[in-house]
Each structure stands twice: as structure tokens, then as C-alpha cells.
PDB file of C-alpha atoms in Angstrom:
ATOM      1  CA  UNK A  12      11.382  37.483  85.999  1.00 43.00           C
ATOM      2  CA  UNK A  13      14.126  39.367  87.833  1.00 48.00           C
ATOM      3  CA  UNK A  14      17.578  39.711  86.325  1.00 46.00           C
ATOM      4  CA  UNK A  15      20.626  38.855  88.345  1.00 43.00           C
ATOM      5  CA  UNK A  16      22.840  41.698  89.553  1.00 44.00           C
ATOM      6  CA  UNK A  17      25.710  40.293  87.487  1.00 41.00           C
ATOM      7  CA  UNK A  18      23.645  40.353  84.271  1.00 41.00           C
ATOM      8  CA  UNK A  19      22.458  43.931  84.959  1.00 42.00           C
ATOM      9  CA  UNK A  20      26.052  44.968  85.550  1.00 39.00           C
ATOM     10  CA  UNK A  21      27.143  43.294  82.327  1.00 37.00           C
ATOM     11  CA  UNK A  22      24.335  44.980  80.361  1.00 39.00           C
ATOM     12  CA  UNK A  23      25.357  48.349  81.786  1.00 36.00           C
ATOM     13  CA  UNK A  24      29.010  47.753  80.898  1.00 39.00           C
ATOM     14  CA  UNK A  25      28.121  46.764  77.334  1.00 40.00           C
ATOM     15  CA  UNK A  26      25.485  49.442  76.836  1.00 40.00           C
ATOM     16  CA  UNK A  27      22.558  47.022  77.161  1.00 42.00           C
ATOM     17  CA  UNK A  28      24.014  44.700  74.520  1.00 43.00           C
ATOM     18  CA  UNK A  29      23.572  41.323  76.259  1.00 44.00           C
ATOM     19  CA  UNK A  30      20.045  40.835  74.953  1.00 45.00           C
ATOM     20  CA  UNK A  31      20.530  43.013  71.869  1.00 49.00           C
ATOM     21  CA  UNK A  32      23.775  41.313  70.700  1.00 70.00           C
ATOM     22  CA  UNK A  33      21.950  38.554  68.917  1.00 85.00           C
ATOM     23  CA  UNK A  34      22.736  38.539  65.271  1.00 93.00           C
ATOM     24  CA  UNK A  35      21.052  36.626  62.492  1.00 95.00           C
ATOM     25  CA  UNK A  36      22.771  33.530  61.216  1.00 96.00           C
ATOM     26  CA  UNK A  37      23.924  33.671  57.612  1.00 96.00           C
ATOM     27  CA  UNK A  38      21.568  31.571  55.519  1.00 97.00           C
ATOM     28  CA  UNK A  39      21.026  30.380  51.991  1.00 97.00           C
ATOM     29  CA  UNK A  40      17.905  28.822  50.514  1.00 97.00           C
ATOM     30  CA  UNK A  41      16.522  27.073  47.444  1.00 95.00           C
ATOM     31  CA  UNK A  42      13.139  25.926  46.169  1.00 94.00           C
ATOM     32  CA  UNK A  43      11.872  22.538  44.989  1.00 92.00           C
ATOM     33  CA  UNK A  44       8.419  21.272  43.959  1.00 92.00           C
ATOM     34  CA  UNK A  45       7.405  19.955  47.368  1.00 94.00           C
ATOM     35  CA  UNK A  46       9.776  21.703  49.743  1.00 95.00           C
ATOM     36  CA  UNK A  47      11.962  24.678  50.504  1.00 96.00           C
ATOM     37  CA  UNK A  48      15.462  24.195  51.901  1.00 96.00           C
ATOM     38  CA  UNK A  49      17.325  26.623  54.146  1.00 97.00           C
ATOM     39  CA  UNK A  50      20.860  26.191  55.398  1.00 97.00           C
ATOM     40  CA  UNK A  51      21.951  28.316  58.350  1.00 97.00           C
ATOM     41  CA  UNK A  52      25.738  28.518  58.102  1.00 96.00           C
ATOM     42  CA  UNK A  53      26.855  28.378  61.739  1.00 94.00           C
ATOM     43  CA  UNK A  54      29.887  26.296  62.661  1.00 94.00           C
ATOM     44  CA  UNK A  55      29.850  24.340  65.910  1.00 94.00           C
ATOM     45  CA  UNK A  56      26.280  25.291  66.751  1.00 95.00           C
ATOM     46  CA  UNK A  57      24.954  24.519  70.229  1.00 95.00           C
ATOM     47  CA  UNK A  58      21.510  24.734  71.787  1.00 95.00           C
ATOM     48  CA  UNK A  59      19.829  24.719  68.368  1.00 96.00           C
ATOM     49  CA  UNK A  60      16.143  25.551  68.637  1.00 97.00           C
ATOM     50  CA  UNK A  61      13.863  25.585  65.616  1.00 97.00           C
ATOM     51  CA  UNK A  62      10.139  26.204  65.690  1.00 97.00           C
ATOM     52  CA  UNK A  63       8.194  25.466  62.536  1.00 97.00           C
ATOM     53  CA  UNK A  64       4.875  27.271  62.272  1.00 97.00           C
ATOM     54  CA  UNK A  65       2.477  27.299  59.297  1.00 97.00           C
ATOM     55  CA  UNK A  66       3.714  30.692  58.119  1.00 97.00           C
ATOM     56  CA  UNK A  67       6.832  31.276  60.210  1.00 97.00           C
ATOM     57  CA  UNK A  68      10.223  29.802  60.997  1.00 97.00           C
ATOM     58  CA  UNK A  69      12.028  30.671  64.215  1.00 98.00           C
ATOM     59  CA  UNK A  70      15.696  29.636  64.436  1.00 98.00           C
ATOM     60  CA  UNK A  71      18.156  30.236  67.265  1.00 97.00           C
ATOM     61  CA  UNK A  72      21.452  28.808  68.464  1.00 96.00           C
ATOM     62  CA  UNK A  73      24.839  29.637  69.927  1.00 95.00           C
ATOM     63  CA  UNK A  74      27.794  29.107  67.654  1.00 92.00           C
ATOM     64  CA  UNK A  75      30.526  30.352  65.408  1.00 85.00           C
ATOM     65  CA  UNK A  76      34.076  31.234  66.353  1.00 83.00           C
ATOM     66  CA  UNK A  77      32.854  33.758  68.946  1.00 85.00           C
ATOM     67  CA  UNK A  78      30.085  31.483  70.332  1.00 90.00           C
ATOM     68  CA  UNK A  79      27.553  34.261  69.768  1.00 93.00           C
ATOM     69  CA  UNK A  80      23.781  33.935  70.034  1.00 96.00           C
ATOM     70  CA  UNK A  81      22.131  33.798  66.597  1.00 96.00           C
ATOM     71  CA  UNK A  82      18.437  34.303  65.973  1.00 97.00           C
ATOM     72  CA  UNK A  83      16.442  34.371  62.736  1.00 97.00           C
ATOM     73  CA  UNK A  84      12.700  34.813  62.515  1.00 96.00           C
ATOM     74  CA  UNK A  85      11.257  34.435  59.031  1.00 96.00           C
ATOM     75  CA  UNK A  86       7.727  35.178  57.847  1.00 97.00           C
ATOM     76  CA  UNK A  87       7.515  32.633  55.036  1.00 97.00           C
ATOM     77  CA  UNK A  88       6.311  33.388  51.502  1.00 97.00           C
ATOM     78  CA  UNK A  89       3.648  30.637  51.675  1.00 97.00           C
ATOM     79  CA  UNK A  90       2.428  28.090  54.201  1.00 97.00           C
ATOM     80  CA  UNK A  91       4.335  24.988  55.186  1.00 98.00           C
ATOM     81  CA  UNK A  92       3.392  21.763  56.941  1.00 97.00           C
ATOM     82  CA  UNK A  93       5.103  22.128  60.346  1.00 97.00           C
ATOM     83  CA  UNK A  94       4.645  18.439  61.180  1.00 96.00           C
ATOM     84  CA  UNK A  95       6.487  17.324  58.023  1.00 96.00           C
ATOM     85  CA  UNK A  96       9.268  19.921  58.294  1.00 96.00           C
ATOM     86  CA  UNK A  97      12.596  18.819  59.758  1.00 96.00           C
ATOM     87  CA  UNK A  98      16.118  19.991  60.472  1.00 96.00           C
ATOM     88  CA  UNK A  99      19.560  18.433  60.756  1.00 95.00           C
ATOM     89  CA  UNK A 100      22.565  19.859  62.544  1.00 95.00           C
ATOM     90  CA  UNK A 101      26.108  19.278  61.277  1.00 93.00           C
ATOM     91  CA  UNK A 102      29.440  20.677  62.452  1.00 92.00           C
ATOM     92  CA  UNK A 103      29.267  23.384  59.782  1.00 93.00           C
ATOM     93  CA  UNK A 104      25.577  24.295  59.533  1.00 95.00           C
ATOM     94  CA  UNK A 105      21.960  23.592  60.366  1.00 96.00           C
ATOM     95  CA  UNK A 106      19.973  22.374  57.381  1.00 96.00           C
ATOM     96  CA  UNK A 107      16.164  22.852  57.374  1.00 97.00           C
ATOM     97  CA  UNK A 108      13.657  21.033  55.176  1.00 96.00           C
ATOM     98  CA  UNK A 109      10.320  22.886  55.003  1.00 97.00           C
ATOM     99  CA  UNK A 110       7.524  20.815  53.475  1.00 97.00           C
ATOM    100  CA  UNK A 111       5.274  23.072  51.389  1.00 97.00           C
ATOM    101  CA  UNK A 112       1.578  23.035  52.275  1.00 96.00           C
ATOM    102  CA  UNK A 113       0.826  23.376  48.558  1.00 94.00           C
ATOM    103  CA  UNK A 114       3.246  21.243  46.556  1.00 92.00           C
ATOM    104  CA  UNK A 115       4.092  22.304  43.016  1.00 91.00           C
ATOM    105  CA  UNK A 116       3.825  26.035  43.621  1.00 91.00           C
ATOM    106  CA  UNK A 117       7.060  27.966  43.065  1.00 92.00           C
ATOM    107  CA  UNK A 118       8.348  30.366  45.707  1.00 94.00           C
ATOM    108  CA  UNK A 119      10.037  33.361  44.064  1.00 93.00           C
ATOM    109  CA  UNK A 120      11.497  34.295  47.457  1.00 95.00           C
ATOM    110  CA  UNK A 121      11.656  32.820  50.940  1.00 96.00           C
ATOM    111  CA  UNK A 122       9.978  35.660  52.790  1.00 96.00           C
ATOM    112  CA  UNK A 123       6.519  37.149  52.657  1.00 94.00           C
ATOM    113  CA  UNK A 124       7.945  40.675  52.365  1.00 92.00           C
ATOM    114  CA  UNK A 125       9.926  41.690  49.300  1.00 92.00           C
ATOM    115  CA  UNK A 126      12.605  43.305  51.476  1.00 91.00           C
ATOM    116  CA  UNK A 127      16.193  42.205  50.889  1.00 91.00           C
ATOM    117  CA  UNK A 128      17.629  40.533  53.987  1.00 94.00           C
ATOM    118  CA  UNK A 129      21.379  40.991  54.320  1.00 95.00           C
ATOM    119  CA  UNK A 130      21.812  37.607  56.022  1.00 96.00           C
ATOM    120  CA  UNK A 131      19.929  35.606  53.352  1.00 97.00           C
ATOM    121  CA  UNK A 132      21.048  34.579  49.866  1.00 96.00           C
ATOM    122  CA  UNK A 133      19.964  32.146  47.181  1.00 95.00           C
ATOM    123  CA  UNK A 134      21.843  28.843  47.052  1.00 94.00           C
ATOM    124  CA  UNK A 135      22.597  28.907  43.323  1.00 91.00           C
ATOM    125  CA  UNK A 136      24.491  25.607  43.517  1.00 91.00           C
ATOM    126  CA  UNK A 137      21.212  23.849  44.309  1.00 89.00           C
ATOM    127  CA  UNK A 138      18.730  26.190  42.612  1.00 83.00           C
ATOM    128  CA  UNK A 139      16.751  24.738  39.704  1.00 78.00           C
ATOM    129  CA  UNK A 140      14.050  26.306  37.554  1.00 71.00           C
ATOM    130  CA  UNK A 141      11.836  23.290  37.992  1.00 61.00           C
ATOM    131  CA  UNK A 142       8.701  24.925  36.554  1.00 53.00           C
ATOM    132  CA  UNK A 143      10.198  24.652  33.063  1.00 53.00           C
ATOM    133  CA  UNK A 144      11.667  21.199  33.655  1.00 52.00           C
ATOM    134  CA  UNK A 145       9.165  18.424  33.066  1.00 48.00           C
ATOM    135  CA  UNK A 146      11.909  15.772  33.368  1.00 45.00           C
ATOM    136  CA  UNK A 147      12.725  16.457  37.041  1.00 47.00           C
ATOM    137  CA  UNK A 148      10.986  13.314  38.224  1.00 45.00           C
ATOM    138  CA  UNK A 149      12.856  11.094  35.763  1.00 42.00           C
ATOM    139  CA  UNK A 150      16.029   9.395  36.866  1.00 43.00           C
ATOM    140  CA  UNK A 151      19.248   9.957  34.940  1.00 41.00           C
ATOM    141  CA  UNK A 152      18.856   6.559  33.316  1.00 44.00           C
ATOM    142  CA  UNK A 153      15.305   7.355  32.196  1.00 50.00           C
ATOM    143  CA  UNK A 154      16.446  10.672  30.689  1.00 49.00           C
ATOM    144  CA  UNK A 155      19.308   8.898  28.912  1.00 49.00           C
ATOM    145  CA  UNK A 156      16.952   6.214  27.573  1.00 49.00           C
ATOM    146  CA  UNK A 157      14.468   8.827  26.407  1.00 58.00           C
ATOM    147  CA  UNK A 158      17.237  10.756  24.654  1.00 54.00           C
ATOM    148  CA  UNK A 159      18.445   7.602  22.906  1.00 51.00           C
ATOM    149  CA  UNK A 160      14.903   6.746  21.781  1.00 56.00           C
ATOM    150  CA  UNK A 161      14.433  10.235  20.343  1.00 58.00           C
ATOM    151  CA  UNK A 162      17.613   9.933  18.293  1.00 53.00           C
ATOM    152  CA  UNK A 163      16.107   7.374  15.963  1.00 48.00           C
ATOM    153  CA  UNK A 164      14.468   4.005  15.814  1.00 45.00           C
ATOM    154  CA  UNK A 165      15.868   0.601  14.947  1.00 44.00           C
ATOM    155  CA  UNK A 166      14.901   1.009  11.309  1.00 46.00           C
ATOM    156  CA  UNK A 167      17.114   4.101  11.015  1.00 46.00           C
ATOM    157  CA  UNK A 168      20.322   2.226  11.809  1.00 45.00           C
ATOM    158  CA  UNK A 169      22.004  -0.151   9.391  1.00 47.00           C
ATOM    159  CA  UNK A 170      22.380  -3.778  10.463  1.00 49.00           C
ATOM    160  CA  UNK A 171      26.092  -4.350  10.899  1.00 47.00           C
ATOM    161  CA  UNK A 172      25.729  -8.104  11.264  1.00 51.00           C
ATOM    162  CA  UNK A 173      27.151 -10.417  13.867  1.00 50.00           C
ATOM    163  CA  UNK A 174      25.151  -8.927  16.736  1.00 47.00           C
ATOM    164  CA  UNK A 175      22.237 -11.335  16.418  1.00 49.00           C
ATOM    165  CA  UNK A 176      24.079 -14.265  14.835  1.00 48.00           C
ATOM    166  CA  UNK A 177      24.349 -17.379  16.959  1.00 48.00           C
ATOM    167  CA  UNK A 178      27.646 -18.265  15.284  1.00 47.00           C
ATOM    168  CA  UNK A 179      30.721 -18.347  17.471  1.00 47.00           C
ATOM    169  CA  UNK A 180      33.190 -15.495  17.346  1.00 49.00           C
ATOM    170  CA  UNK A 181      35.814 -17.898  15.979  1.00 50.00           C
ATOM    171  CA  UNK A 182      33.889 -18.563  12.747  1.00 48.00           C
ATOM    172  CA  UNK A 183      34.902 -16.905   9.504  1.00 50.00           C
ATOM    173  CA  UNK A 184      32.669 -13.771   9.622  1.00 50.00           C
ATOM    174  CA  UNK A 185      33.854 -12.538   6.222  1.00 48.00           C
ATOM    175  CA  UNK A 186      32.300 -15.540   4.454  1.00 47.00           C
ATOM    176  CA  UNK A 187      28.940 -15.098   6.201  1.00 50.00           C
ATOM    177  CA  UNK A 188      27.703 -11.670   5.146  1.00 51.00           C
ATOM    178  CA  UNK A 189      23.966 -11.321   5.582  1.00 49.00           C
ATOM    179  CA  UNK A 190      21.722 -10.169   2.768  1.00 49.00           C
ATOM    180  CA  UNK A 191      21.059  -6.903   4.628  1.00 49.00           C
ATOM    181  CA  UNK A 192      24.783  -6.169   4.703  1.00 50.00           C
ATOM    182  CA  UNK A 193      25.077  -6.920   0.982  1.00 49.00           C
ATOM    183  CA  UNK A 194      22.203  -4.515   0.313  1.00 47.00           C
ATOM    184  CA  UNK A 195      23.815  -1.876   2.527  1.00 45.00           C
ATOM    185  CA  UNK A 196      27.223  -2.311   0.869  1.00 48.00           C
ATOM    186  CA  UNK A 197      25.675  -2.250  -2.618  1.00 47.00           C
ATOM    187  CA  UNK A 198      23.833   1.042  -1.914  1.00 50.00           C
ATOM    188  CA  UNK A 199      26.540   2.864   0.039  1.00 49.00           C
ATOM    189  CA  UNK A 200      29.765   0.972  -0.677  1.00 49.00           C
TER     190      UNK A 200
END
């Protein structure tokens, strides 16, 4: 494919930088049991193109304050399911959801190579050591209920009376002390 004279002139003026002036987008990532999440932090991104491959992610867009071309190509640590992987663009970033091919296997890093990438960091706000956390699947309510159950059973708590009585709240509670309360008061009172 032939380049236009204007593009050749521009490349000459910039020292061949038109095609080489792509820079990687700043990204942060975190791991979960069934997926890996990557957020490319590019404001006002345009022409976002993402290709999910079994072992590779290819991201490109124009954006940022200088409307520069950004391109990231990542050889992934493990395989993903490209058909189940998705992305969402916002005004501030492009968020990618990569469905793991093998759910439940931790990724110690995003990339296959151990090399440190200057554009990539760990999203510590969302990071979780889920391998040690068996309660991840429980909802907050379930965890709260489980904690309350582990604190002690019904037999451990004294009966304070009135909770199960069918008497009205207006009745004279002081004259109707249950035998359990008398026993409790005799032992501890």
C-alpha cells in the first residue's frame, strides 16, 4: 500500500515518528477466580479496537489530552475464552473483562513473561487474595449470619423474658418474671 506524499513528508519532518509515535496506554489489572480485569486509563478514547485471542490481548485507540495513538499488545499469563471476554468504554477508561479458560487458577501476573512493564500496574484497590478466602462466594449477609452463629448458640444466652411472651407491652412486666429469669437472677444476681 503506497503512502501519500503528505504522510511521507510528515514522517520525514518528525524523523519517521508518525508510525513509531504510538505509546502504550497506562493500565492496571487484578485477578479473580473466573476472570482477569484490565483497565486502560485513557480519557476520551476514540476508535477503540480490542482483539481477544486465546493467549493474547491487542488493544488500540486514540485518546488522551493529546489525542495520541495508544497500542498495547499483551501475551497473557494463561489462556482466556475470547468469546466470553468483553470490554466497556467510559469517558475515563476502557475496562476489559477476560474470562479465564481455566477458572479457579490464580494468575500471579498478567503477562507470560516476567518482565516488568512500565505501563502496567496492579490495581490494589480491587486486588484480593482469593485463594486463601473460602468465603468469597458468600454474600455479606451470609458472612454476618455465619459469624453470629459461631459466636454462640441459643443455650449460651440468658433468657431476658418478654421476647416470646404474648402479653401486651402495657402489662405489668415486673409482676410476671419467668422461672428462667428467677433462676438467672438467683445464680448471678
